[in-house]
mmCIF file of C-alpha atoms in Angstrom:
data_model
loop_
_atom_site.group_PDB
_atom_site.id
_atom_site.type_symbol
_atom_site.label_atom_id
_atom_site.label_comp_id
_atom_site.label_asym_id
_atom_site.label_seq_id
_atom_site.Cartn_x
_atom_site.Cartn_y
_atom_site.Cartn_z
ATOM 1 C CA UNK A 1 -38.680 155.950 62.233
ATOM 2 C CA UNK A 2 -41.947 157.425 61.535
ATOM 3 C CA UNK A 3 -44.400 157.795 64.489
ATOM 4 C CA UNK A 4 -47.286 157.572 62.045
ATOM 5 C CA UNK A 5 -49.235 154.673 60.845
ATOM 6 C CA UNK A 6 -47.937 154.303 56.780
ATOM 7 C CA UNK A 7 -51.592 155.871 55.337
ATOM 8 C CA UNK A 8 -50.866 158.697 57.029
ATOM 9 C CA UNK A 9 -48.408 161.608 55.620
ATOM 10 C CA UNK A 10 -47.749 165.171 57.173
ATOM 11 C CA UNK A 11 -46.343 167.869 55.597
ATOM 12 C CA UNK A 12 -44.574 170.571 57.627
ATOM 13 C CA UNK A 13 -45.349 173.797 56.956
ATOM 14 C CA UNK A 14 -44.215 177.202 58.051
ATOM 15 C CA UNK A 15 -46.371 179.848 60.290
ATOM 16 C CA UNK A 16 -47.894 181.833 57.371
ATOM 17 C CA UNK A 17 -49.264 177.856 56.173
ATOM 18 C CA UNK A 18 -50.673 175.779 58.466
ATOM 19 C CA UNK A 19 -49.574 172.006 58.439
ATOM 20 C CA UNK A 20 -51.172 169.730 55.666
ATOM 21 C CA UNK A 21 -52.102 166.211 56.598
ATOM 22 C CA UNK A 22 -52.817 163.692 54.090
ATOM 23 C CA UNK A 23 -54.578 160.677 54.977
ATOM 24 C CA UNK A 24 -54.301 157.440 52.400
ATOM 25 C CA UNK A 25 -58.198 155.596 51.933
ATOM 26 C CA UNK A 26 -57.017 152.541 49.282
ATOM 27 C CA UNK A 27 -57.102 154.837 45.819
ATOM 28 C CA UNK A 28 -58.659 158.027 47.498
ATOM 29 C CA UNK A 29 -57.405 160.182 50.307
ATOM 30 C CA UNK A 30 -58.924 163.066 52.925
ATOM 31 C CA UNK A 31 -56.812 166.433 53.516
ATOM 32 C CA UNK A 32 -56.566 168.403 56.493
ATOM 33 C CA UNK A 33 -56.243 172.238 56.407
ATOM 34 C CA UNK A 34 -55.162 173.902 52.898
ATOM 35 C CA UNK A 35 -52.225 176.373 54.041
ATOM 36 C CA UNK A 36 -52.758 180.113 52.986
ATOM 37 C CA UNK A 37 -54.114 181.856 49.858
ATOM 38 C CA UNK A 38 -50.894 183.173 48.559
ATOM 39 C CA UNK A 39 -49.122 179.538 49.318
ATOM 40 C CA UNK A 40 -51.870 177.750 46.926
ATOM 41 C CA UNK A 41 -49.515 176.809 44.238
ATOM 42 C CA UNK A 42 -47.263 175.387 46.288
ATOM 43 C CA UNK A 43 -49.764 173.243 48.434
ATOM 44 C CA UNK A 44 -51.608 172.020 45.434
ATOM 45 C CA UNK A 45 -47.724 170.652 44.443
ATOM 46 C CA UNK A 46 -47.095 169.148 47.761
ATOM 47 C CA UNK A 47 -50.642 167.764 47.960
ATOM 48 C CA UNK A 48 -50.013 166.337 44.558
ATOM 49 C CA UNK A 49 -47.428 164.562 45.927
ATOM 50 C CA UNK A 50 -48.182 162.988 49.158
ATOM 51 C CA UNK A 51 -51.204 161.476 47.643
ATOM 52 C CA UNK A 52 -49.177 159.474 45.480
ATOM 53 C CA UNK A 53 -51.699 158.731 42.554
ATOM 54 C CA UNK A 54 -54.874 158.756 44.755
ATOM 55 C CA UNK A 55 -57.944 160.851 44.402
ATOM 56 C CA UNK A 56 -58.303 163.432 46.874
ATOM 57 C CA UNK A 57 -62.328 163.134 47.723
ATOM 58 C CA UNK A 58 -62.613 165.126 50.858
ATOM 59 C CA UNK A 59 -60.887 168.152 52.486
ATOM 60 C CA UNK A 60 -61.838 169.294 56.319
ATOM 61 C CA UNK A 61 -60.543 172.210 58.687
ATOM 62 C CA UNK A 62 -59.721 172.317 62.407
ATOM 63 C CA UNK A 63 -60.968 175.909 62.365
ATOM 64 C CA UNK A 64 -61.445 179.365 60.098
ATOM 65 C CA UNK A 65 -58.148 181.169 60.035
ATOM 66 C CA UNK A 66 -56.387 182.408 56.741
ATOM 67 C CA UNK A 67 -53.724 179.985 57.439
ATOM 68 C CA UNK A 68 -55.729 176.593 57.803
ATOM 69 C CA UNK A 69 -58.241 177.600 55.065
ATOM 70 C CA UNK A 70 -56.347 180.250 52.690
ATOM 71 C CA UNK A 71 -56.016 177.301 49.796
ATOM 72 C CA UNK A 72 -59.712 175.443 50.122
ATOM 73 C CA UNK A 73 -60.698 176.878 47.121
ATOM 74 C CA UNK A 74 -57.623 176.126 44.436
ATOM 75 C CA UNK A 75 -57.770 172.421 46.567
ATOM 76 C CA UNK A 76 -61.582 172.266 45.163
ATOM 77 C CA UNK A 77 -60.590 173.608 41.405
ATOM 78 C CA UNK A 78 -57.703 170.978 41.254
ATOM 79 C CA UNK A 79 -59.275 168.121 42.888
ATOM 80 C CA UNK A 80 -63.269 168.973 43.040
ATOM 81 C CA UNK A 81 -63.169 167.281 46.282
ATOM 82 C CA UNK A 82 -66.439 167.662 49.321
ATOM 83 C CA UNK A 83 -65.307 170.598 51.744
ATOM 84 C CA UNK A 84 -65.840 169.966 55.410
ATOM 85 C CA UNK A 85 -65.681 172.193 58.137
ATOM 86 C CA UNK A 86 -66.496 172.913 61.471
ATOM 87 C CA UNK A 87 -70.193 173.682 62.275
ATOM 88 C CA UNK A 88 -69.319 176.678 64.409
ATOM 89 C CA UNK A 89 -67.483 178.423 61.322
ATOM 90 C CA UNK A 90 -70.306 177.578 58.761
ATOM 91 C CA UNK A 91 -71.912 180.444 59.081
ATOM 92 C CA UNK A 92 -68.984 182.928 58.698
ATOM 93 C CA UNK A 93 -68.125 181.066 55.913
ATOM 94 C CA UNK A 94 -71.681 180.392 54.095
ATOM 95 C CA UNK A 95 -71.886 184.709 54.707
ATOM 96 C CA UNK A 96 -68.220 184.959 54.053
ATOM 97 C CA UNK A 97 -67.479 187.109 56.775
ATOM 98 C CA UNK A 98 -64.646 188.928 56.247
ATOM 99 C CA UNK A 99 -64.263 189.989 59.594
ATOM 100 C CA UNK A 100 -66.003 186.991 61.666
ATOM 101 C CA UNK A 101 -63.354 185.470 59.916
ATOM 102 C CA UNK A 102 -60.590 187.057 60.896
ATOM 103 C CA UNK A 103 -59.820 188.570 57.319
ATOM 104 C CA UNK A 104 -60.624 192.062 57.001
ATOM 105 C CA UNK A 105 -59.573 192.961 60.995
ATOM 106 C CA UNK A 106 -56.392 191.136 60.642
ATOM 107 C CA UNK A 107 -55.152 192.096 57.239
ATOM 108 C CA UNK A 108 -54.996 188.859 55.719
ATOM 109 C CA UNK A 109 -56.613 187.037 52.780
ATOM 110 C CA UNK A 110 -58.315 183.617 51.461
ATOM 111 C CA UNK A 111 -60.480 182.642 49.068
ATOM 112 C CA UNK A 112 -64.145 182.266 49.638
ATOM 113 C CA UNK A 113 -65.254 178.591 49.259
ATOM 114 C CA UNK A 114 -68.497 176.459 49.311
ATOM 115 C CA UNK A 115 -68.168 173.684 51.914
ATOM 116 C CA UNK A 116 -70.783 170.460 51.647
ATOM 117 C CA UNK A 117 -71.172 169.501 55.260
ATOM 118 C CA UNK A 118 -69.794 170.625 58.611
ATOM 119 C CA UNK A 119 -68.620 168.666 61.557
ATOM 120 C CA UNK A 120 -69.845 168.779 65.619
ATOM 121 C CA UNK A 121 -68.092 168.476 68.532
ATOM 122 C CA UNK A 122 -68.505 165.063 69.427
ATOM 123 C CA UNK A 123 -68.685 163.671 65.810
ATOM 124 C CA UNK A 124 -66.994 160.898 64.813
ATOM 125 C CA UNK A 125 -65.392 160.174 61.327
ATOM 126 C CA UNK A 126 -63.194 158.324 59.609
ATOM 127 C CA UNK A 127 -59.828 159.185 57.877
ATOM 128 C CA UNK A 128 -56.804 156.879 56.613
ATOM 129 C CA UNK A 129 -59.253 154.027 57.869
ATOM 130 C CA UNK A 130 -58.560 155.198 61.698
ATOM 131 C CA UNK A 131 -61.834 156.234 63.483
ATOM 132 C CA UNK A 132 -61.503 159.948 65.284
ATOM 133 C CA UNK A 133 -63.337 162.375 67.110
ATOM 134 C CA UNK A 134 -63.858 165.867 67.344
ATOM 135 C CA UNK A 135 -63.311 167.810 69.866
ATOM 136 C CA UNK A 136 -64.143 170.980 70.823
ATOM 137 C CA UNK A 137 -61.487 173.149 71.411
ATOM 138 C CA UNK A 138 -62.309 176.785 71.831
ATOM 139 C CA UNK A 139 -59.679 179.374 73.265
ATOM 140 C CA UNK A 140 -58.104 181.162 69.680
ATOM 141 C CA UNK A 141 -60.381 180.098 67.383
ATOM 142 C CA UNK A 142 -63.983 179.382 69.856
ATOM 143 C CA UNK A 143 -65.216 177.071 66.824
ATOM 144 C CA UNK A 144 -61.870 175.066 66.855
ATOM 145 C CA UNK A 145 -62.187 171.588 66.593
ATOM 146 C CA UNK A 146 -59.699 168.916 67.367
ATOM 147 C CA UNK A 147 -59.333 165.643 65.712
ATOM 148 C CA UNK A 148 -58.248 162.733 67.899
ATOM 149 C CA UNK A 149 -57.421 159.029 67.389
ATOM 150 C CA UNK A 150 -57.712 156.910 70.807
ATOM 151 C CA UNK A 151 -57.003 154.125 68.771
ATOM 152 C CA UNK A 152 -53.205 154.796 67.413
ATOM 153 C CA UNK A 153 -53.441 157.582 70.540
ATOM 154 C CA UNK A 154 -52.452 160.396 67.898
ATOM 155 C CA UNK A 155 -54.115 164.206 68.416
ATOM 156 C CA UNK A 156 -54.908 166.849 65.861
ATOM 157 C CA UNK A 157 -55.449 170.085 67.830
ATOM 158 C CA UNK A 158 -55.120 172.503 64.930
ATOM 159 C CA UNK A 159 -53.847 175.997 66.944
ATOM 160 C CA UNK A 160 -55.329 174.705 70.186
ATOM 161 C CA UNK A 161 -51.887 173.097 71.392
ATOM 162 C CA UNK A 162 -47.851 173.184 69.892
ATOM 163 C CA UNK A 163 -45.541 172.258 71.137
ATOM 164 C CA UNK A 164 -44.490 175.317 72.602
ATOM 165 C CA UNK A 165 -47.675 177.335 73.563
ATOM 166 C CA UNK A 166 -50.809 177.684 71.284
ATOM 167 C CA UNK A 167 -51.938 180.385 68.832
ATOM 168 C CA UNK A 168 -53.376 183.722 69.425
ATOM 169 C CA UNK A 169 -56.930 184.018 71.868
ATOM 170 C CA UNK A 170 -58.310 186.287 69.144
ATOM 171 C CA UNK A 171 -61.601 186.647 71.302
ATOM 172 C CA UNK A 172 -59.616 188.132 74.196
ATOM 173 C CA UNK A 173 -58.088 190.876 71.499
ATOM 174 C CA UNK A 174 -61.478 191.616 70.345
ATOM 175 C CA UNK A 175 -62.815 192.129 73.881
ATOM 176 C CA UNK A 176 -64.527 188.500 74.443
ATOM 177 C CA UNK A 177 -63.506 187.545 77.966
ATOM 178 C CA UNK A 178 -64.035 184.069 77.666
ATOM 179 C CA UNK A 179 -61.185 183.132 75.912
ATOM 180 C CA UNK A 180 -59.210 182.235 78.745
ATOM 181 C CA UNK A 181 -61.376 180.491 80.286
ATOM 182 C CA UNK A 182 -61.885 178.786 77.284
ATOM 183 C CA UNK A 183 -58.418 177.955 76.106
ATOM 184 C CA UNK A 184 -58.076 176.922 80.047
ATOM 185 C CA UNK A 185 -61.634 173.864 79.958
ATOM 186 C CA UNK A 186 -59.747 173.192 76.600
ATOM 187 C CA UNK A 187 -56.088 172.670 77.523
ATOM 188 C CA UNK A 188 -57.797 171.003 81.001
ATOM 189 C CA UNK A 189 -59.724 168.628 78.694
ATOM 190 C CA UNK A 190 -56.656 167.791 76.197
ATOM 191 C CA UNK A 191 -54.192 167.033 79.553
ATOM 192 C CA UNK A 192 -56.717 163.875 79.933
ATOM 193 C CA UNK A 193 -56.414 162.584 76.562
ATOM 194 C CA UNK A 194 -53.451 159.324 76.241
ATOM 195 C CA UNK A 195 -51.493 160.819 73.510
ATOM 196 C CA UNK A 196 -48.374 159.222 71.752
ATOM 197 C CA UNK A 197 -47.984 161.572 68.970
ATOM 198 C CA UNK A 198 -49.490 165.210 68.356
ATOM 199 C CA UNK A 199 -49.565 166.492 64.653
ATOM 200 C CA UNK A 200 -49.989 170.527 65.855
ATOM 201 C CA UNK A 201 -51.320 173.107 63.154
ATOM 202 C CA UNK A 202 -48.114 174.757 63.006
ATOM 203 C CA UNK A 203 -44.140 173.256 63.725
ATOM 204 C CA UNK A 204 -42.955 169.501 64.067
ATOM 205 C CA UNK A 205 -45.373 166.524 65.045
ATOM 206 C CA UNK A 206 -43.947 165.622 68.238
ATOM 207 C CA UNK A 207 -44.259 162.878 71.205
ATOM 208 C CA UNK A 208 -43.888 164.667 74.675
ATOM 209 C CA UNK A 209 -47.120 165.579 74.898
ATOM 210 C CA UNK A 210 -47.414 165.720 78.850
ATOM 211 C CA UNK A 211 -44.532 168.594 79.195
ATOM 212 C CA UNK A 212 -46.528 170.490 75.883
ATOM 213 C CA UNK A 213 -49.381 170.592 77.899
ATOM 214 C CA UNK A 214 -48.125 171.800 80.984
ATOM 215 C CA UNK A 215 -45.966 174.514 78.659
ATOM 216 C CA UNK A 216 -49.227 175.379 77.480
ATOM 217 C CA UNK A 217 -50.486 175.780 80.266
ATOM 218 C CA UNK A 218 -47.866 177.431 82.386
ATOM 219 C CA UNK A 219 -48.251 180.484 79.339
ATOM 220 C CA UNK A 220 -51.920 180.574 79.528
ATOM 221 C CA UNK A 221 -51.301 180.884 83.623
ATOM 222 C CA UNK A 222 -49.249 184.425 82.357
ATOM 223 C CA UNK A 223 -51.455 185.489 80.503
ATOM 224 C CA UNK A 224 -54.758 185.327 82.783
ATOM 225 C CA UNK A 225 -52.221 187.132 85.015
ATOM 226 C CA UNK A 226 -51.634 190.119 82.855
ATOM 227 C CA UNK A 227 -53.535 190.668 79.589
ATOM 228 C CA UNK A 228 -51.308 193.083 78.444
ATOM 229 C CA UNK A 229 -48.360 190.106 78.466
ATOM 230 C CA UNK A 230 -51.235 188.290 76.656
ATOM 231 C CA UNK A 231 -51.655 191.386 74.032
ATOM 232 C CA UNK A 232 -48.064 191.841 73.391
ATOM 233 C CA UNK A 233 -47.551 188.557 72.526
ATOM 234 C CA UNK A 234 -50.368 188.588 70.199
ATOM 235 C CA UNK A 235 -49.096 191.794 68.260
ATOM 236 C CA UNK A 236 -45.846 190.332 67.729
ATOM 237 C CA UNK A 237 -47.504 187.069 66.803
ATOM 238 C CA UNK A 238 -49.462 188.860 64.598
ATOM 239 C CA UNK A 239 -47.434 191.387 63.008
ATOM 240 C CA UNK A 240 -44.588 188.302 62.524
ATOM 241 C CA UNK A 241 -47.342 187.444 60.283
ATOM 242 C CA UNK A 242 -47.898 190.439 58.258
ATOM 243 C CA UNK A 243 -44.464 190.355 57.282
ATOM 244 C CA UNK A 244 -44.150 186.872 56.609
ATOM 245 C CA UNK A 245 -46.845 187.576 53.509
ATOM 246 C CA UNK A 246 -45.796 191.110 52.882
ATOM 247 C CA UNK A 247 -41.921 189.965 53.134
ATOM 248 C CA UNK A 248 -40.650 193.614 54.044
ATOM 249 C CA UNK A 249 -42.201 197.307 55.077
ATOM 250 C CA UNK A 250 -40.894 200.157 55.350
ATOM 251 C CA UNK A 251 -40.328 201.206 58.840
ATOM 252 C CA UNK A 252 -41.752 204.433 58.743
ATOM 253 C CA UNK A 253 -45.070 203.078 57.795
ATOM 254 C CA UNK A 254 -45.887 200.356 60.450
ATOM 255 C CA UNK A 255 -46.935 203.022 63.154
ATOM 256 C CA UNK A 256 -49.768 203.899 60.053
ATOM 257 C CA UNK A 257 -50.282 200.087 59.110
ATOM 258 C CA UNK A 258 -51.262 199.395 63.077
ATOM 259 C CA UNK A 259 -53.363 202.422 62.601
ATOM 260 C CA UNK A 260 -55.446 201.130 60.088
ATOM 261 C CA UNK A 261 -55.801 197.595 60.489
ATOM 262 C CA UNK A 262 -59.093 196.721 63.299
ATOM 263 C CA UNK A 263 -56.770 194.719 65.829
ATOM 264 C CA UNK A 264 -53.923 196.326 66.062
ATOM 265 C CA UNK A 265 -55.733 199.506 66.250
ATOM 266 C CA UNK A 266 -57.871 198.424 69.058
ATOM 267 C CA UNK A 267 -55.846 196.394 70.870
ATOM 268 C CA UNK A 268 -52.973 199.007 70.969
ATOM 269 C CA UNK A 269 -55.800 201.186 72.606
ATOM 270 C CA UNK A 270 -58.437 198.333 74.605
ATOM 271 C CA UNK A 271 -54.986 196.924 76.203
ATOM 272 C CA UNK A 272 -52.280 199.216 76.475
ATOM 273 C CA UNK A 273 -54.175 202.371 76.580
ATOM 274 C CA UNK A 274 -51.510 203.938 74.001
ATOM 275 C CA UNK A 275 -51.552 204.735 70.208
ATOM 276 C CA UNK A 276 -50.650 202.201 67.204
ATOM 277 C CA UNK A 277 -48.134 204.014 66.339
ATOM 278 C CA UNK A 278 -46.412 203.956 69.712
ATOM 279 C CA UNK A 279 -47.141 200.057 70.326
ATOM 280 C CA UNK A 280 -45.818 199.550 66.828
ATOM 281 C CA UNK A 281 -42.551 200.385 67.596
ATOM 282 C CA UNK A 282 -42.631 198.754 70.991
ATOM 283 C CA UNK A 283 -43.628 195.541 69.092
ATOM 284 C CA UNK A 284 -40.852 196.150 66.526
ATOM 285 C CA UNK A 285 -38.261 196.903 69.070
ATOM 286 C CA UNK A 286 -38.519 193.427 70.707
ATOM 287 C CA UNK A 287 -39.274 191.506 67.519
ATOM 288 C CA UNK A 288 -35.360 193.156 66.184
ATOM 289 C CA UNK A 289 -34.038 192.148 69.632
ATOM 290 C CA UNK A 290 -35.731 189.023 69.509
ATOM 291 C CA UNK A 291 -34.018 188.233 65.845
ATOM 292 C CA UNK A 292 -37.356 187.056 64.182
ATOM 293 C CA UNK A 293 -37.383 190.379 62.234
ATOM 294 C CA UNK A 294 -34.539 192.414 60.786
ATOM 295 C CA UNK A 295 -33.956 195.463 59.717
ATOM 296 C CA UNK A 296 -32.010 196.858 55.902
ATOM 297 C CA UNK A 297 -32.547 199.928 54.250
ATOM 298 C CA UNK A 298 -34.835 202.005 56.628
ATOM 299 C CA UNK A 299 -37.322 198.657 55.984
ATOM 300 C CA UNK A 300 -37.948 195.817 58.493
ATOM 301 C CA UNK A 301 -37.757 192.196 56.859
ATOM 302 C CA UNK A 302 -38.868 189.071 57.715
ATOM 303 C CA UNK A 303 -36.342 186.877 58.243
ATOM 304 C CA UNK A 304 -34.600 184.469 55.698
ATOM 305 C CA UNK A 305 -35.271 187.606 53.260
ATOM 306 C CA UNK B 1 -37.615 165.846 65.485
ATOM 307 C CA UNK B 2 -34.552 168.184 66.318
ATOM 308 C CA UNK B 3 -33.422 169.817 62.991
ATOM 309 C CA UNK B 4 -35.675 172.752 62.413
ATOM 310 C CA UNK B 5 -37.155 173.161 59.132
ATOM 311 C CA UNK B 6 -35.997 175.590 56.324
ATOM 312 C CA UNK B 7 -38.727 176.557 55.573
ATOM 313 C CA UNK B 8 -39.025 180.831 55.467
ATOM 314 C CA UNK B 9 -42.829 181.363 54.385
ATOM 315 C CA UNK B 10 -41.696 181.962 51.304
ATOM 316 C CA UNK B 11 -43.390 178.644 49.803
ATOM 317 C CA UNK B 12 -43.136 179.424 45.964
ATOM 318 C CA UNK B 13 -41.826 176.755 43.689
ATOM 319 C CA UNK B 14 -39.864 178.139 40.918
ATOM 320 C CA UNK B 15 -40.585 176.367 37.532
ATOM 321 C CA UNK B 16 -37.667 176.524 36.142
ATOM 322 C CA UNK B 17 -34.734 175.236 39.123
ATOM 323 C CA UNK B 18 -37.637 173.302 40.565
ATOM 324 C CA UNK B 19 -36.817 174.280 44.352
ATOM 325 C CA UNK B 20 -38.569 176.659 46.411
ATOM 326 C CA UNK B 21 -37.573 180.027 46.219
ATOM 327 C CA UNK B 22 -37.336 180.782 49.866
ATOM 328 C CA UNK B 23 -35.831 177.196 51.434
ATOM 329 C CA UNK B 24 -34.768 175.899 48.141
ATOM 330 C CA UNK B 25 -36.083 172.272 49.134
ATOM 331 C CA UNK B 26 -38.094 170.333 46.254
ATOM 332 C CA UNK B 27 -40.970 169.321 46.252
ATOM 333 C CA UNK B 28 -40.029 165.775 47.741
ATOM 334 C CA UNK B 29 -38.059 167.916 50.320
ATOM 335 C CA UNK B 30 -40.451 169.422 51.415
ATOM 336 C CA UNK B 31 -43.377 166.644 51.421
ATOM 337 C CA UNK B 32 -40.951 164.265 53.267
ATOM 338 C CA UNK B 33 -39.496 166.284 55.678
ATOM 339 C CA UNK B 34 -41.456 165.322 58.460
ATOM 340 C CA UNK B 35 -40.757 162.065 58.310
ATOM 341 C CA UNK B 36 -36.889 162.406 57.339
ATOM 342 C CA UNK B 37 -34.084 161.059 59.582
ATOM 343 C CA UNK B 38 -32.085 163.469 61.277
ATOM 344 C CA UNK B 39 -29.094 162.442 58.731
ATOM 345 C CA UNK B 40 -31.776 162.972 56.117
ATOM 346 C CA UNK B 41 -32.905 166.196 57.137
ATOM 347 C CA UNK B 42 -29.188 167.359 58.005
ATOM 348 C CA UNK B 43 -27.985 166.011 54.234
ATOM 349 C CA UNK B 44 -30.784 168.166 52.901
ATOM 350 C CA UNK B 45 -29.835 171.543 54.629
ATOM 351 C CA UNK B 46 -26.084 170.462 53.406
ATOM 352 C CA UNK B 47 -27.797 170.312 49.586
ATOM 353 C CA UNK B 48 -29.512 173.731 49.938
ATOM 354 C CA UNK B 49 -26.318 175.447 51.355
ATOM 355 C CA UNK B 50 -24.554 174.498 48.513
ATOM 356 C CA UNK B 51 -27.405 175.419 46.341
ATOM 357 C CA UNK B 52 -27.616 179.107 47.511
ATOM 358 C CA UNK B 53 -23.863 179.244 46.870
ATOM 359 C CA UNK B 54 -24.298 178.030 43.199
ATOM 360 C CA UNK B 55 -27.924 178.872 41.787
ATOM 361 C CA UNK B 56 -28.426 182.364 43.352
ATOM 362 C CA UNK B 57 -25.645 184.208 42.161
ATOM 363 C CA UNK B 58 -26.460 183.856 38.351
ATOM 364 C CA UNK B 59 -29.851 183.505 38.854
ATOM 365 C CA UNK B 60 -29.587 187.582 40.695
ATOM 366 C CA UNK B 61 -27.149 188.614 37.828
ATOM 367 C CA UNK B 62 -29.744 187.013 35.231
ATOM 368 C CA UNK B 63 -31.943 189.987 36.921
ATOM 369 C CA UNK B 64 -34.803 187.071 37.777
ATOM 370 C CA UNK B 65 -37.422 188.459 39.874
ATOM 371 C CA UNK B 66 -38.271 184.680 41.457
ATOM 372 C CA UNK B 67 -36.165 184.810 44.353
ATOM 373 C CA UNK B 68 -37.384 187.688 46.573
ATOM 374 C CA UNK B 69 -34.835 190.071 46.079
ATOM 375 C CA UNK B 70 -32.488 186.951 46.820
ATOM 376 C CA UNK B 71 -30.220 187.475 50.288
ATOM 377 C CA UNK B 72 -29.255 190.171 52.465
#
């Protein structure tokens, strides 16, 4: 049995696309997060079809990453719908940033976009004829907002909480120390929410939202113990995600590729004092043993390849 | 909530078989996966082991590009 009230449809994505939501409003409907750039196609299909004959009028983000807002601008061309996004981000995205944004440093691509109106922490709106709130939630993305529904008690927290961790602290990796301490007020803040259902960014809504939290927090704990556990955790987040676009590299080119892109160049140096090319294969090394990655003909795949 | 999703990051529908080319799950598949029974979700993965047994093989030898250099 679905956890969800009816007007409300999810659509599970992978890691390189973020989860869409679909919310029903009588014959028009409000979508959260757009997937990524090279996944358009294939969003604008499944969009197509959890809206079941309604107009799509209004699309809003949790946050600014490639994989939440990668397909806000072929949702716009197919539907011409209002774009809505977090105040925090307008800026990057009104200058389009590239590397505010997370674009140019990390290697990965979307589609600049106009948005109409942005959303503050502490806003309320309406979506599938449920009232929620936003709520800050800084930590990987310090503009992050979370959407949450005291009402049906169901929580949209974007990359702020899954249910096994949360996503990268990208301000840490680019030398912000309060990213921690952020992701820490945030997961503190979240812990005192009632929650029945949680519809994460990334991975399968799910319902045991008290043991999430303290997962969550247990690996945050690690990490304020060692950043270096933090950074390693973050390359092979991170480089999991290269290859999930790029589908396969050669081997002998990865030590180069964490060369040249900004955070995996820096943080190779900022947190393990060591060069790219010698964290690549440290990163590689555990991702093979790990079984996310593989490796066939001298080139390292992503998996399901 | 306990079968994992297909899905590869793949996420290209190919026009002509109408499944994805990396979880070969329609459209509907995919959409309703999240709220699919267990059974559902289970029949599905049944579905797309049979279809890698029986599209992919003419599909490669029909020297199609779509499928991603098709398995290892």
């Amino acid at each position: 049995m679905s956890p969800f009230p009816p007007q409300i449809r999810v659509i599970e994505r992978g890691w390189l696309s973020a989860n869409n939501i679909v919310f029903h409003e009588g014959a028009e409907a409000t979508l959260i997060d757009s997937g990524y750039l090279t996944h358009a196609d294939q969003t604008l299909a499944l969009v197509e079809r959890a809206l079941e004959g309604r107009k799509l009028v209004r699309l809003i983000n949790t946050h600014s990453h490639s994989d939440h807002i990668g397909g806000n601008a072929a949702v716009r061309r197919a539907h011409g719908c209002r774009i809505l996004v977090p105040a925090g981000m307008a800026p990057a995205v009104a200058d389009w940033d590239e590397d505010a944004l997370l674009l140019s440093t990390a290697h990965q691509q979307a589609e600049p976009f106009a948005f109409d109106a942005t959303i503050a922490p502490g806003d309320e709106l309406e979506m599938g004829g449920l009232v929620w709130q936003a709520l800050h939630v800084p930590g990987h993305d310090m503009h992050a907002l979370a959407y949450y529904c005291a009402a049906e008690r169901i929580l949209i927290p974007g990359d702020a909480l899954w249910r096994d961790g949360f996503g990268v602290m990208f301000a840490e990796l680019h030398g912000d120390k309060s990213g921690l301490p952020a992701q820490r007020r945030t997961l503190e803040m979240l812990r005192e929410l009632d929650v029945r259902v949680v519809i994460p960014g990334h991975g399968a809504p799910f319902t045991d939202y008290a043991d999430a939290v303290g997962r969550a927090l247990a690996r945050l704990a690690a990490f304020e113990q060692s950043p270096e556990r933090m950074a390693k955790s973050a390359m092979k987040a991170l480089f999991t995600f290269t290859l999930l676009e790029k589908r396969r590299m050669p081997r002998a080119d990865i030590g180069r590729h964490f060369g040249q892109v900004a955070i995996f160049r820096d943080v190779s140096r900022n947190f393990f004092d060591r060069e790219p090319a010698a964290v690549a294969a440290l990163v590689i090394d555990e991702l093979l043993k790990a079984g996310v990655l593989a490796e066939e003909d001298g080139d390292i795949v992503a998996r399901g390849n | 909530m306990s079968v994992p999703s297909p899905c590869i990051d793949v996420c290209r529908m190919d026009a002509q078989s109408g499944l994805c080319e990396g979880c070969l799950r329609t459209v509907d598949e995919i959409a309703g996966w999240s709220t699919a029974t267990d059974a559902q979700k289970t029949h599905i993965l049944a579905a797309i082991a049979q279809r890698r047994a029986s599209l992919l093989p003419p599909l490669q030898k029909g020297g199609r590009g779509g499928f991603n250099g098709g398995e290892s």
